[in-house]
mmCIF file of C-alpha atoms in Angstrom:
data_model
loop_
_atom_site.group_PDB
_atom_site.id
_atom_site.type_symbol
_atom_site.label_atom_id
_atom_site.label_comp_id
_atom_site.label_asym_id
_atom_site.label_seq_id
_atom_site.Cartn_x
_atom_site.Cartn_y
_atom_site.Cartn_z
ATOM 1 C CA MET A 1 1.564 15.096 13.552
ATOM 2 C CA ILE A 2 0.873 13.087 10.506
ATOM 3 C CA GLN A 3 -2.645 11.992 10.215
ATOM 4 C CA THR A 4 -2.573 10.806 6.483
ATOM 5 C CA VAL A 5 -0.223 8.583 4.747
ATOM 6 C CA ILE A 6 -0.322 8.229 1.198
ATOM 7 C CA PHE A 7 0.825 5.547 -1.239
ATOM 8 C CA ASP A 8 1.631 5.776 -4.413
ATOM 9 C CA MET A 9 1.098 1.742 -6.125
ATOM 10 C CA ASP A 10 2.922 0.890 -8.696
ATOM 11 C CA GLY A 11 6.361 -0.282 -6.569
ATOM 12 C CA VAL A 12 5.046 0.391 -3.711
ATOM 13 C CA ILE A 13 1.844 -1.251 -3.002
ATOM 14 C CA VAL A 14 2.255 -4.615 -5.707
ATOM 15 C CA ASP A 15 5.309 -4.692 -7.871
ATOM 16 C CA THR A 16 3.596 -5.268 -11.039
ATOM 17 C CA GLU A 17 5.862 -3.046 -12.597
ATOM 18 C CA PRO A 18 7.386 -6.475 -15.085
ATOM 19 C CA VAL A 19 3.333 -6.830 -16.193
ATOM 20 C CA HIS A 20 2.938 -3.224 -17.284
ATOM 21 C CA HIS A 21 6.566 -3.639 -19.195
ATOM 22 C CA TYR A 22 6.120 -7.191 -20.797
ATOM 23 C CA ALA A 23 2.324 -4.863 -21.790
ATOM 24 C CA TYR A 24 4.238 -1.728 -22.942
ATOM 25 C CA GLN A 25 6.793 -3.605 -24.761
ATOM 26 C CA GLN A 26 3.880 -5.917 -26.632
ATOM 27 C CA HIS A 27 2.669 -3.224 -27.842
ATOM 28 C CA PHE A 28 5.952 -1.699 -28.737
ATOM 29 C CA ALA A 29 6.812 -4.404 -30.978
ATOM 30 C CA GLU A 30 2.826 -4.541 -32.418
ATOM 31 C CA LEU A 31 3.528 -0.258 -33.205
ATOM 32 C CA GLN A 32 6.850 -0.940 -34.705
ATOM 33 C CA ILE A 33 8.829 1.276 -32.373
ATOM 34 C CA GLU A 34 11.432 0.982 -30.363
ATOM 35 C CA VAL A 35 11.300 2.491 -26.752
ATOM 36 C CA ASN A 36 15.547 2.725 -24.759
ATOM 37 C CA GLN A 37 15.665 2.253 -21.499
ATOM 38 C CA GLU A 38 16.449 5.890 -20.943
ATOM 39 C CA VAL A 39 12.992 7.151 -21.670
ATOM 40 C CA TYR A 40 10.928 4.253 -20.758
ATOM 41 C CA ALA A 41 12.647 4.931 -17.265
ATOM 42 C CA SER A 42 11.629 8.637 -17.165
ATOM 43 C CA LEU A 43 7.851 8.008 -17.697
ATOM 44 C CA THR A 44 7.690 5.815 -14.630
ATOM 45 C CA GLY A 45 4.940 6.955 -12.311
ATOM 46 C CA ASN A 46 3.337 9.204 -15.155
ATOM 47 C CA SER A 47 -0.253 7.908 -16.158
ATOM 48 C CA THR A 48 -0.718 5.554 -19.114
ATOM 49 C CA LYS A 49 -2.710 8.049 -21.159
ATOM 50 C CA ASN A 50 -0.111 10.723 -20.385
ATOM 51 C CA ILE A 51 2.864 7.865 -21.323
ATOM 52 C CA TYR A 52 1.259 7.394 -24.784
ATOM 53 C CA GLU A 53 0.553 11.053 -25.519
ATOM 54 C CA LYS A 54 4.726 11.798 -25.230
ATOM 55 C CA LEU A 55 5.355 8.876 -26.831
ATOM 56 C CA LYS A 56 3.347 10.044 -29.671
ATOM 57 C CA GLY A 57 5.003 12.744 -30.233
ATOM 58 C CA ILE A 58 7.971 11.173 -29.865
ATOM 59 C CA TYR A 59 7.701 8.669 -32.332
ATOM 60 C CA ASN A 60 4.703 10.151 -34.778
ATOM 61 C CA LEU A 61 1.901 7.701 -34.110
ATOM 62 C CA PRO A 62 -0.833 8.485 -36.181
ATOM 63 C CA HIS A 63 -3.062 6.315 -33.753
ATOM 64 C CA GLU A 64 -5.415 7.961 -31.389
ATOM 65 C CA VAL A 65 -4.144 7.991 -27.850
ATOM 66 C CA GLY A 66 -7.606 6.773 -26.537
ATOM 67 C CA ASP A 67 -6.908 3.878 -28.783
ATOM 68 C CA LEU A 68 -3.118 3.107 -27.623
ATOM 69 C CA VAL A 69 -4.556 3.248 -23.988
ATOM 70 C CA LEU A 70 -6.756 0.530 -24.743
ATOM 71 C CA ALA A 71 -4.834 -1.666 -26.727
ATOM 72 C CA LYS A 72 -1.921 -1.803 -24.326
ATOM 73 C CA ARG A 73 -4.992 -2.332 -21.177
ATOM 74 C CA ALA A 74 -5.917 -4.945 -23.123
ATOM 75 C CA TYR A 75 -1.830 -7.071 -22.663
ATOM 76 C CA PHE A 76 -2.003 -5.675 -18.931
ATOM 77 C CA ASN A 77 -4.788 -7.724 -18.633
ATOM 78 C CA ALA A 78 -3.998 -10.813 -20.325
ATOM 79 C CA ALA A 79 -0.690 -10.794 -18.449
ATOM 80 C CA PHE A 80 -1.942 -9.858 -14.906
ATOM 81 C CA ASP A 81 -4.813 -12.781 -15.480
ATOM 82 C CA SER A 82 -2.302 -15.068 -15.891
ATOM 83 C CA LYS A 83 0.254 -14.086 -13.625
ATOM 84 C CA PRO A 84 0.469 -16.816 -10.308
ATOM 85 C CA ASP A 85 3.173 -14.967 -8.900
ATOM 86 C CA LEU A 86 1.958 -11.557 -7.995
ATOM 87 C CA TYR A 87 2.456 -10.414 -4.578
ATOM 88 C CA LEU A 88 2.363 -7.305 -2.184
ATOM 89 C CA LEU A 89 6.103 -6.178 -1.587
ATOM 90 C CA ASP A 90 6.878 -7.428 1.433
ATOM 91 C CA GLY A 91 6.199 -5.877 5.041
ATOM 92 C CA VAL A 92 4.077 -3.363 2.986
ATOM 93 C CA LEU A 93 0.555 -5.593 3.961
ATOM 94 C CA ASP A 94 1.813 -5.673 7.863
ATOM 95 C CA LEU A 95 2.473 -1.656 7.555
ATOM 96 C CA ILE A 96 -1.024 -1.008 6.338
ATOM 97 C CA GLN A 97 -2.691 -2.872 8.806
ATOM 98 C CA LYS A 98 -1.140 -1.137 11.990
ATOM 99 C CA LEU A 99 -1.650 2.058 10.225
ATOM 100 C CA HIS A 100 -4.903 2.180 9.814
ATOM 101 C CA GLN A 101 -4.937 0.321 13.534
ATOM 102 C CA ASN A 102 -3.353 3.281 14.781
ATOM 103 C CA GLY A 103 -6.341 5.963 13.484
ATOM 104 C CA PHE A 104 -4.319 6.828 10.436
ATOM 105 C CA GLN A 105 -6.271 7.486 7.362
ATOM 106 C CA LEU A 106 -4.606 5.778 3.772
ATOM 107 C CA ILE A 107 -5.236 7.237 0.823
ATOM 108 C CA LEU A 108 -4.019 5.913 -2.819
ATOM 109 C CA ALA A 109 -2.939 8.184 -5.399
ATOM 110 C CA SER A 110 -1.388 6.905 -7.939
ATOM 111 C CA SER A 111 -1.217 6.737 -11.747
ATOM 112 C CA SER A 112 -2.703 3.372 -12.850
ATOM 113 C CA ALA A 113 -6.029 3.767 -14.285
ATOM 114 C CA LYS A 114 -9.358 3.045 -12.062
ATOM 115 C CA VAL A 115 -9.912 -0.650 -13.498
ATOM 116 C CA THR A 116 -5.906 -1.892 -12.957
ATOM 117 C CA ILE A 117 -6.186 0.104 -9.237
ATOM 118 C CA ASP A 118 -9.903 -2.401 -8.551
ATOM 119 C CA ARG A 119 -7.586 -5.364 -10.108
ATOM 120 C CA ILE A 120 -5.297 -5.388 -7.500
ATOM 121 C CA PHE A 121 -7.509 -3.598 -4.693
ATOM 122 C CA ASN A 122 -9.884 -6.605 -4.925
ATOM 123 C CA ARG A 123 -6.952 -9.601 -6.055
ATOM 124 C CA PHE A 124 -5.367 -8.123 -2.181
ATOM 125 C CA GLY A 125 -8.800 -7.397 -0.176
ATOM 126 C CA LEU A 126 -7.164 -3.727 0.402
ATOM 127 C CA TYR A 127 -10.181 -2.084 0.147
ATOM 128 C CA PRO A 128 -11.032 -2.187 3.892
ATOM 129 C CA TYR A 129 -7.862 0.470 5.053
ATOM 130 C CA PHE A 130 -7.980 2.932 2.455
ATOM 131 C CA SER A 131 -10.797 6.064 3.042
ATOM 132 C CA HIS A 132 -10.160 7.144 -0.203
ATOM 133 C CA ILE A 133 -8.435 6.399 -3.559
ATOM 134 C CA VAL A 134 -7.015 8.589 -6.223
ATOM 135 C CA SER A 135 -6.728 7.911 -10.084
ATOM 136 C CA GLY A 136 -4.265 9.693 -12.019
ATOM 137 C CA GLU A 137 -6.446 9.246 -14.479
ATOM 138 C CA ASP A 138 -8.238 11.691 -13.925
ATOM 139 C CA PHE A 139 -5.762 14.739 -14.462
ATOM 140 C CA PRO A 140 -4.753 16.153 -17.678
ATOM 141 C CA LYS A 141 -1.321 15.762 -16.007
ATOM 142 C CA SER A 142 1.003 12.681 -14.752
ATOM 143 C CA LYS A 143 3.201 12.509 -11.441
ATOM 144 C CA PRO A 144 5.321 15.218 -11.453
ATOM 145 C CA HIS A 145 2.636 17.164 -11.236
ATOM 146 C CA PRO A 146 1.127 17.702 -8.039
ATOM 147 C CA ALA A 147 -2.278 17.381 -8.507
ATOM 148 C CA ILE A 148 -3.079 13.821 -8.106
ATOM 149 C CA PHE A 149 -1.762 14.295 -4.212
ATOM 150 C CA GLN A 150 -3.541 17.969 -3.584
ATOM 151 C CA GLU A 151 -6.390 16.179 -4.162
ATOM 152 C CA ALA A 152 -5.781 13.161 -1.881
ATOM 153 C CA ALA A 153 -4.863 15.698 0.930
ATOM 154 C CA ARG A 154 -8.590 17.558 0.240
ATOM 155 C CA LEU A 155 -10.183 14.478 0.351
ATOM 156 C CA SER A 156 -8.511 13.553 3.353
ATOM 157 C CA GLN A 157 -9.518 16.737 4.693
ATOM 158 C CA THR A 158 -5.948 17.155 6.572
ATOM 159 C CA PRO A 159 -3.391 20.011 5.935
ATOM 160 C CA VAL A 160 -0.759 19.297 3.535
ATOM 161 C CA GLU A 161 1.703 19.362 6.729
ATOM 162 C CA HIS A 162 0.239 16.446 8.430
ATOM 163 C CA CYS A 163 0.170 14.108 5.242
ATOM 164 C CA ILE A 164 3.572 12.502 4.114
ATOM 165 C CA VAL A 165 3.813 10.244 0.814
ATOM 166 C CA ILE A 166 5.937 7.074 0.321
ATOM 167 C CA GLU A 167 6.831 7.015 -3.337
ATOM 168 C CA ASP A 168 9.140 4.455 -5.307
ATOM 169 C CA SER A 169 9.049 7.103 -8.440
ATOM 170 C CA THR A 170 11.604 10.830 -9.157
ATOM 171 C CA ASN A 171 8.112 11.834 -10.658
ATOM 172 C CA GLY A 172 5.877 10.648 -7.435
ATOM 173 C CA ILE A 173 8.745 12.456 -5.495
ATOM 174 C CA LEU A 174 9.114 15.604 -7.013
ATOM 175 C CA ALA A 175 5.080 15.521 -6.949
ATOM 176 C CA ALA A 176 4.807 14.716 -3.265
ATOM 177 C CA LYS A 177 7.846 18.236 -2.517
ATOM 178 C CA ALA A 178 5.466 20.228 -4.838
ATOM 179 C CA ALA A 179 2.363 19.582 -3.049
ATOM 180 C CA GLY A 180 3.993 20.635 0.290
ATOM 181 C CA MET A 181 4.431 16.826 1.685
ATOM 182 C CA TYR A 182 7.186 15.083 3.266
ATOM 183 C CA CYS A 183 8.063 11.947 0.905
ATOM 184 C CA ILE A 184 9.421 9.157 1.790
ATOM 185 C CA GLY A 185 11.660 7.333 -0.874
ATOM 186 C CA TYR A 186 11.172 3.352 -0.875
ATOM 187 C CA ASP A 187 14.051 2.137 -2.458
ATOM 188 C CA SER A 188 13.731 -1.642 -3.461
ATOM 189 C CA VAL A 189 15.378 -3.813 -4.913
ATOM 190 C CA ASN A 190 12.325 -3.224 -8.092
ATOM 191 C CA SER A 191 13.072 0.538 -8.357
ATOM 192 C CA LYS A 192 15.808 0.909 -12.107
ATOM 193 C CA LEU A 193 17.412 4.463 -12.845
ATOM 194 C CA GLN A 194 15.404 6.199 -10.275
ATOM 195 C CA ASP A 195 16.277 9.622 -8.228
ATOM 196 C CA TYR A 196 15.583 9.500 -4.712
ATOM 197 C CA SER A 197 17.682 12.630 -3.402
ATOM 198 C CA GLN A 198 15.112 14.465 -3.059
ATOM 199 C CA ALA A 199 13.122 12.834 -0.859
ATOM 200 C CA ASN A 200 12.830 14.021 3.246
ATOM 201 C CA GLN A 201 14.107 9.853 3.991
ATOM 202 C CA VAL A 202 15.038 6.842 1.982
ATOM 203 C CA ILE A 203 13.820 3.093 3.296
ATOM 204 C CA ALA A 204 14.786 -0.334 1.439
ATOM 205 C CA HIS A 205 12.150 -1.757 3.529
ATOM 206 C CA PHE A 206 8.922 -1.316 5.144
ATOM 207 C CA SER A 207 10.413 -2.868 8.354
ATOM 208 C CA GLU A 208 11.826 0.675 8.598
ATOM 209 C CA LEU A 209 8.585 2.158 8.948
ATOM 210 C CA ASN A 210 5.988 1.840 11.888
ATOM 211 C CA ALA A 211 3.185 3.672 13.869
ATOM 212 C CA SER A 212 4.755 5.218 16.281
ATOM 213 C CA ILE A 213 8.052 6.427 13.780
ATOM 214 C CA ILE A 214 5.473 7.677 11.226
ATOM 215 C CA LYS A 215 3.514 9.871 13.922
ATOM 216 C CA GLU A 216 6.180 11.889 14.739
ATOM 217 C CA LEU A 217 7.877 13.149 11.198
ATOM 218 C CA LYS A 218 7.599 16.712 10.206
ATOM 219 C CA VAL A 219 7.152 18.529 6.890
ATOM 220 C CA ILE A 220 10.674 19.580 6.148
ATOM 221 C CA LYS A 221 9.951 22.881 3.599
#
């Protein structure tokens, strides 16, 4: 029986991808590099630090990774604070609230930095529903490496066969599966160039899930 539900954030709880995309594009223009759509999509689910480590290698950037991260974060924060039409994805708050009311432990496992997670959680009042927050910036390797989900399971004190993950990216799905967890792929209208074939099931809207359905899910090894 499922006891813990692990949520990704970007693309699952809130669609910050347009804000991230804008921030990255502004920074790429400043760096005078052209990152095509295929390369950009392949980086979805990675932490900002890991993204710039990869881009530094691809484009021979002379900058320190930490400086690149801070520059991109400044673009993101400016865009985030000026964007009034940033909403939680349709149906996700209701699902979060119902799962919490039914005794599920909820954990966030996001590749985003803690400062970004904090901005989202404060803006939408999400802290009361989640027992733990796990940020990708604490791990040397990003999704598809399973470390972030393994840490989420450890914090939850729940065996992996009693955890599920809700993810919207190829890298996130692969990470959940590598951690031995049941994974629900969220294929929203905002998802682009992502592969959901390794997910245990795929949904297009959060109304397809409820506490009773999730409780009875079983890990398929």
